């Protein structure tokens, strides 16, 4: 069966907001709804966690996702697999081409270890995630290895990871369809010590369309 690609017009969306640079966000996306993340300024890492909204003990598993698709990068048709083997979301469209799920989220601790003790008090993604998850009764023990949309983390043949200059142009989008009711938590990454945000954190746009 051939189905035409659904035309997603922001004028018909049920949610359309700009998330300022460095800010956290969380929202329940219901089964069948589509979430678009737009990298407005380009080269902006968007740290992303997703849970089964009806039972958050089921949550994103970077390991199961990469094994299931046989690829360490995420792009169109990637299914975000849970620790229970369920499909949380599917990437329907991706104009960036490659997203990381190996590099993890920045934290005050990793910033101080990597970049110096004076960086310990800079705002970081782990603190954003904790802020985003708190209204749902979730905390540090519920945080797992995350996705970094629009972040460029090449992995060399010897397994070395590197966080390098981004490949995401301004206006890059990724569309994700919820395959069950999901809770999405986002940190619009505030990192200033490596090139993941081109040393200039910028706003992103978040749009949700209802299921057809
Ligand atoms: Zn970060």
mmCIF file of C-alpha atoms and ligand atoms in Angstrom:
data_model
loop_
_atom_site.group_PDB
_atom_site.id
_atom_site.type_symbol
_atom_site.label_atom_id
_atom_site.label_comp_id
_atom_site.label_asym_id
_atom_site.label_seq_id
_atom_site.Cartn_x
_atom_site.Cartn_y
_atom_site.Cartn_z
ATOM 1 C CA UNK A 1 0.000 0.000 0.000
ATOM 2 C CA UNK A 2 1.328 3.419 -0.914
ATOM 3 C CA UNK A 3 0.352 6.219 1.435
ATOM 4 C CA UNK A 4 1.089 9.803 0.560
ATOM 5 C CA UNK A 5 3.247 11.682 3.019
ATOM 6 C CA UNK A 6 1.066 13.754 5.302
ATOM 7 C CA UNK A 7 1.438 17.491 4.698
ATOM 8 C CA UNK A 8 2.188 19.098 8.051
ATOM 9 C CA UNK A 9 1.121 22.724 8.057
ATOM 10 C CA UNK A 10 2.006 24.643 11.262
ATOM 11 C CA UNK A 11 -1.320 26.482 10.846
ATOM 12 C CA UNK A 12 -3.123 23.215 11.691
ATOM 13 C CA UNK A 13 -0.920 22.313 14.687
ATOM 14 C CA UNK A 14 -2.328 21.975 18.204
ATOM 15 C CA UNK A 15 0.903 23.239 19.794
ATOM 16 C CA UNK A 16 3.518 25.621 18.394
ATOM 17 C CA UNK A 17 6.049 27.233 20.708
ATOM 18 C CA UNK A 18 9.602 28.539 20.596
ATOM 19 C CA UNK A 19 11.786 27.157 23.396
ATOM 20 C CA UNK A 20 14.415 29.757 24.329
ATOM 21 C CA UNK A 21 18.119 28.899 24.334
ATOM 22 C CA UNK A 22 19.257 26.867 27.387
ATOM 23 C CA UNK A 23 15.692 26.072 28.543
ATOM 24 C CA UNK A 24 14.034 22.767 29.582
ATOM 25 C CA UNK A 25 10.721 21.453 28.208
ATOM 26 C CA UNK A 26 8.456 18.484 28.782
ATOM 27 C CA UNK A 27 5.123 17.446 27.324
ATOM 28 C CA UNK A 28 2.938 14.372 26.877
ATOM 29 C CA UNK A 29 2.602 13.487 23.188
ATOM 30 C CA UNK A 30 -0.339 11.168 22.639
ATOM 31 C CA UNK A 31 -0.278 8.067 20.456
ATOM 32 C CA UNK A 32 -0.467 9.080 16.792
ATOM 33 C CA UNK A 33 0.473 12.707 17.377
ATOM 34 C CA UNK A 34 3.526 14.088 15.592
ATOM 35 C CA UNK A 35 6.181 16.199 17.300
ATOM 36 C CA UNK A 36 8.435 18.396 15.174
ATOM 37 C CA UNK A 37 11.694 19.799 16.525
ATOM 38 C CA UNK A 38 13.121 22.620 14.409
ATOM 39 C CA UNK A 39 16.693 23.833 14.829
ATOM 40 C CA UNK A 40 15.965 27.510 14.196
ATOM 41 C CA UNK A 41 19.500 28.864 14.345
ATOM 42 C CA UNK A 42 21.451 25.781 13.200
ATOM 43 C CA UNK A 43 24.046 23.684 15.053
ATOM 44 C CA UNK A 44 21.922 23.460 18.200
ATOM 45 C CA UNK A 45 22.081 20.212 20.176
ATOM 46 C CA UNK A 46 18.659 19.137 21.489
ATOM 47 C CA UNK A 47 19.006 16.613 24.321
ATOM 48 C CA UNK A 48 15.965 14.335 24.341
ATOM 49 C CA UNK A 49 14.473 11.688 26.641
ATOM 50 C CA UNK A 50 11.220 9.772 26.097
ATOM 51 C CA UNK A 51 9.102 7.597 28.398
ATOM 52 C CA UNK A 52 5.886 5.601 28.182
ATOM 53 C CA UNK A 53 3.567 8.262 29.653
ATOM 54 C CA UNK A 54 1.271 5.614 31.162
ATOM 55 C CA UNK A 55 4.121 3.689 32.805
ATOM 56 C CA UNK A 56 7.390 5.687 32.909
ATOM 57 C CA UNK A 57 9.344 2.619 34.059
ATOM 58 C CA UNK A 58 9.272 1.856 30.328
ATOM 59 C CA UNK A 59 11.684 4.360 28.768
ATOM 60 C CA UNK A 60 14.063 5.023 25.901
ATOM 61 C CA UNK A 61 16.947 2.600 25.522
ATOM 62 C CA UNK A 62 19.837 3.840 23.382
ATOM 63 C CA UNK A 63 21.344 0.348 23.478
ATOM 64 C CA UNK A 64 18.219 -1.462 22.257
ATOM 65 C CA UNK A 65 17.597 1.223 19.637
ATOM 66 C CA UNK A 66 21.063 0.982 18.103
ATOM 67 C CA UNK A 67 21.037 -2.836 18.177
ATOM 68 C CA UNK A 68 17.554 -3.021 16.617
ATOM 69 C CA UNK A 69 18.477 -0.800 13.670
ATOM 70 C CA UNK A 70 22.110 -1.899 13.338
ATOM 71 C CA UNK A 71 23.263 1.722 13.270
ATOM 72 C CA UNK A 72 24.601 4.041 15.966
ATOM 73 C CA UNK A 73 23.113 7.155 14.334
ATOM 74 C CA UNK A 74 19.429 8.040 14.154
ATOM 75 C CA UNK A 75 17.641 9.308 11.051
ATOM 76 C CA UNK A 76 14.434 8.812 9.015
ATOM 77 C CA UNK A 77 12.676 5.502 9.852
ATOM 78 C CA UNK A 78 14.624 5.029 13.081
ATOM 79 C CA UNK A 79 12.394 3.562 15.771
ATOM 80 C CA UNK A 80 13.052 4.687 19.332
ATOM 81 C CA UNK A 81 12.981 1.411 21.262
ATOM 82 C CA UNK A 82 12.273 1.101 24.988
ATOM 83 C CA UNK A 83 13.900 -1.050 27.661
ATOM 84 C CA UNK A 84 10.872 -3.353 27.267
ATOM 85 C CA UNK A 85 11.355 -3.677 23.507
ATOM 86 C CA UNK A 86 8.385 -1.422 22.701
ATOM 87 C CA UNK A 87 8.440 1.293 20.043
ATOM 88 C CA UNK A 88 8.063 4.695 21.713
ATOM 89 C CA UNK A 89 8.376 6.915 18.638
ATOM 90 C CA UNK A 90 9.333 6.704 14.967
ATOM 91 C CA UNK A 91 11.339 9.336 13.096
ATOM 92 C CA UNK A 92 9.166 10.140 10.070
ATOM 93 C CA UNK A 93 11.269 12.874 8.561
ATOM 94 C CA UNK A 94 14.778 14.228 9.084
ATOM 95 C CA UNK A 95 16.314 17.039 7.047
ATOM 96 C CA UNK A 96 19.554 17.047 9.067
ATOM 97 C CA UNK A 97 20.508 13.466 8.240
ATOM 98 C CA UNK A 98 22.189 12.207 11.381
ATOM 99 C CA UNK A 99 21.614 12.398 15.120
ATOM 100 C CA UNK A 100 23.647 11.110 18.038
ATOM 101 C CA UNK A 101 22.601 8.740 20.803
ATOM 102 C CA UNK A 102 26.031 7.877 22.198
ATOM 103 C CA UNK A 103 27.410 11.166 23.538
ATOM 104 C CA UNK A 104 25.117 11.574 26.553
ATOM 105 C CA UNK A 105 24.019 14.779 28.255
ATOM 106 C CA UNK A 106 26.280 17.470 29.667
ATOM 107 C CA UNK A 107 26.298 17.927 33.438
ATOM 108 C CA UNK A 108 27.958 20.204 35.971
ATOM 109 C CA UNK A 109 30.138 17.254 36.961
ATOM 110 C CA UNK A 110 31.293 16.357 33.436
ATOM 111 C CA UNK A 111 31.883 20.032 32.661
ATOM 112 C CA UNK A 112 34.134 20.402 35.696
ATOM 113 C CA UNK A 113 36.050 17.178 34.904
ATOM 114 C CA UNK A 114 36.502 18.001 31.211
ATOM 115 C CA UNK A 115 36.834 21.755 31.208
ATOM 116 C CA UNK A 116 37.903 22.869 34.697
ATOM 117 C CA UNK A 117 36.456 23.374 38.158
ATOM 118 C CA UNK A 118 35.419 26.944 37.340
ATOM 119 C CA UNK A 119 32.864 25.472 34.853
ATOM 120 C CA UNK A 120 31.047 23.525 37.574
ATOM 121 C CA UNK A 121 28.458 26.252 38.064
ATOM 122 C CA UNK A 122 27.484 26.590 34.408
ATOM 123 C CA UNK A 123 23.976 25.485 33.546
ATOM 124 C CA UNK A 124 23.878 21.983 31.989
ATOM 125 C CA UNK A 125 21.496 19.482 30.384
ATOM 126 C CA UNK A 126 21.196 17.175 33.407
ATOM 127 C CA UNK A 127 19.813 20.083 35.453
ATOM 128 C CA UNK A 128 17.401 20.910 32.611
ATOM 129 C CA UNK A 129 16.213 17.289 32.466
ATOM 130 C CA UNK A 130 15.630 17.227 36.235
ATOM 131 C CA UNK A 131 13.561 20.416 35.935
ATOM 132 C CA UNK A 132 11.588 19.004 33.000
ATOM 133 C CA UNK A 133 10.906 15.646 34.697
ATOM 134 C CA UNK A 134 10.072 16.909 38.205
ATOM 135 C CA UNK A 135 6.392 17.750 37.447
ATOM 136 C CA UNK A 136 5.903 14.082 36.487
ATOM 137 C CA UNK A 137 7.466 12.732 39.677
ATOM 138 C CA UNK A 138 10.612 11.565 37.884
ATOM 139 C CA UNK A 139 14.171 12.309 39.021
ATOM 140 C CA UNK A 140 17.824 11.446 38.589
ATOM 141 C CA UNK A 141 17.313 7.679 38.860
ATOM 142 C CA UNK A 142 14.925 7.891 35.879
ATOM 143 C CA UNK A 143 17.491 9.490 33.591
ATOM 144 C CA UNK A 144 18.952 7.182 30.936
ATOM 145 C CA UNK A 145 21.309 7.598 27.982
ATOM 146 C CA UNK A 146 19.618 10.178 25.799
ATOM 147 C CA UNK A 147 19.340 11.278 22.190
ATOM 148 C CA UNK A 148 21.162 14.384 20.992
ATOM 149 C CA UNK A 149 19.208 15.635 18.008
ATOM 150 C CA UNK A 150 21.203 17.821 15.594
ATOM 151 C CA UNK A 151 24.475 16.935 17.389
ATOM 152 C CA UNK A 152 27.460 15.655 15.439
ATOM 153 C CA UNK A 153 29.348 12.889 17.270
ATOM 154 C CA UNK A 154 31.424 10.917 14.800
ATOM 155 C CA UNK A 155 32.633 7.537 16.036
ATOM 156 C CA UNK A 156 35.958 6.392 14.596
ATOM 157 C CA UNK A 157 36.854 2.801 13.714
ATOM 158 C CA UNK A 158 38.650 2.360 17.034
ATOM 159 C CA UNK A 159 35.474 3.396 18.859
ATOM 160 C CA UNK A 160 36.593 6.897 19.851
ATOM 161 C CA UNK A 161 33.814 9.474 20.218
ATOM 162 C CA UNK A 162 34.301 13.097 19.344
ATOM 163 C CA UNK A 163 31.971 16.071 19.683
ATOM 164 C CA UNK A 164 32.667 18.270 16.678
ATOM 165 C CA UNK A 165 31.222 21.154 14.709
ATOM 166 C CA UNK A 166 27.599 20.525 13.764
ATOM 167 C CA UNK A 167 26.121 19.506 10.426
ATOM 168 C CA UNK A 168 22.665 20.954 11.125
ATOM 169 C CA UNK A 169 21.691 23.995 9.060
ATOM 170 C CA UNK A 170 19.225 26.549 10.387
ATOM 171 C CA UNK A 171 15.702 25.324 9.710
ATOM 172 C CA UNK A 172 16.621 21.626 10.011
ATOM 173 C CA UNK A 173 13.695 19.564 11.273
ATOM 174 C CA UNK A 174 13.004 16.161 12.703
ATOM 175 C CA UNK A 175 9.421 14.800 12.845
ATOM 176 C CA UNK A 176 8.600 12.074 15.394
ATOM 177 C CA UNK A 177 5.354 10.131 15.605
ATOM 178 C CA UNK A 178 4.322 8.853 19.038
ATOM 179 C CA UNK A 179 3.616 5.104 18.802
ATOM 180 C CA UNK A 180 2.149 5.102 22.336
ATOM 181 C CA UNK A 181 1.338 7.911 24.781
ATOM 182 C CA UNK A 182 4.799 9.276 25.546
ATOM 183 C CA UNK A 183 6.331 11.801 27.885
ATOM 184 C CA UNK A 184 9.046 13.780 26.111
ATOM 185 C CA UNK A 185 11.690 15.733 28.054
ATOM 186 C CA UNK A 186 14.020 18.130 26.245
ATOM 187 C CA UNK A 187 17.035 20.170 27.247
ATOM 188 C CA UNK A 188 17.904 22.870 24.753
ATOM 189 C CA UNK A 189 21.598 22.332 25.438
ATOM 190 C CA UNK A 190 23.399 25.254 27.125
ATOM 191 C CA UNK A 191 26.927 23.845 26.582
ATOM 192 C CA UNK A 192 29.575 26.517 25.859
ATOM 193 C CA UNK A 193 32.789 24.469 26.230
ATOM 194 C CA UNK A 194 32.668 22.339 23.069
ATOM 195 C CA UNK A 195 31.336 23.039 19.544
ATOM 196 C CA UNK A 196 28.017 21.133 19.908
ATOM 197 C CA UNK A 197 26.101 24.439 19.860
ATOM 198 C CA UNK A 198 28.678 26.365 17.820
ATOM 199 C CA UNK A 199 29.441 28.210 21.107
ATOM 200 C CA UNK A 200 26.143 30.020 20.669
ATOM 201 C CA UNK A 201 23.051 28.280 22.154
ATOM 202 C CA UNK A 202 19.939 29.270 20.189
ATOM 203 C CA UNK A 203 16.138 28.763 20.421
ATOM 204 C CA UNK A 204 14.307 25.781 18.917
ATOM 205 C CA UNK A 205 10.693 25.476 17.749
ATOM 206 C CA UNK A 206 8.424 22.663 18.949
ATOM 207 C CA UNK A 207 5.247 21.837 17.031
ATOM 208 C CA UNK A 208 2.676 19.080 17.663
ATOM 209 C CA UNK A 209 -0.005 17.865 15.255
ATOM 210 C CA UNK A 210 -2.916 15.713 16.305
ATOM 211 C CA UNK A 211 -3.307 12.172 14.999
ATOM 212 C CA UNK A 212 -5.211 12.024 11.738
HETATM 213 ZN ZN1 LIG B 1 24.084 19.751 27.018
#
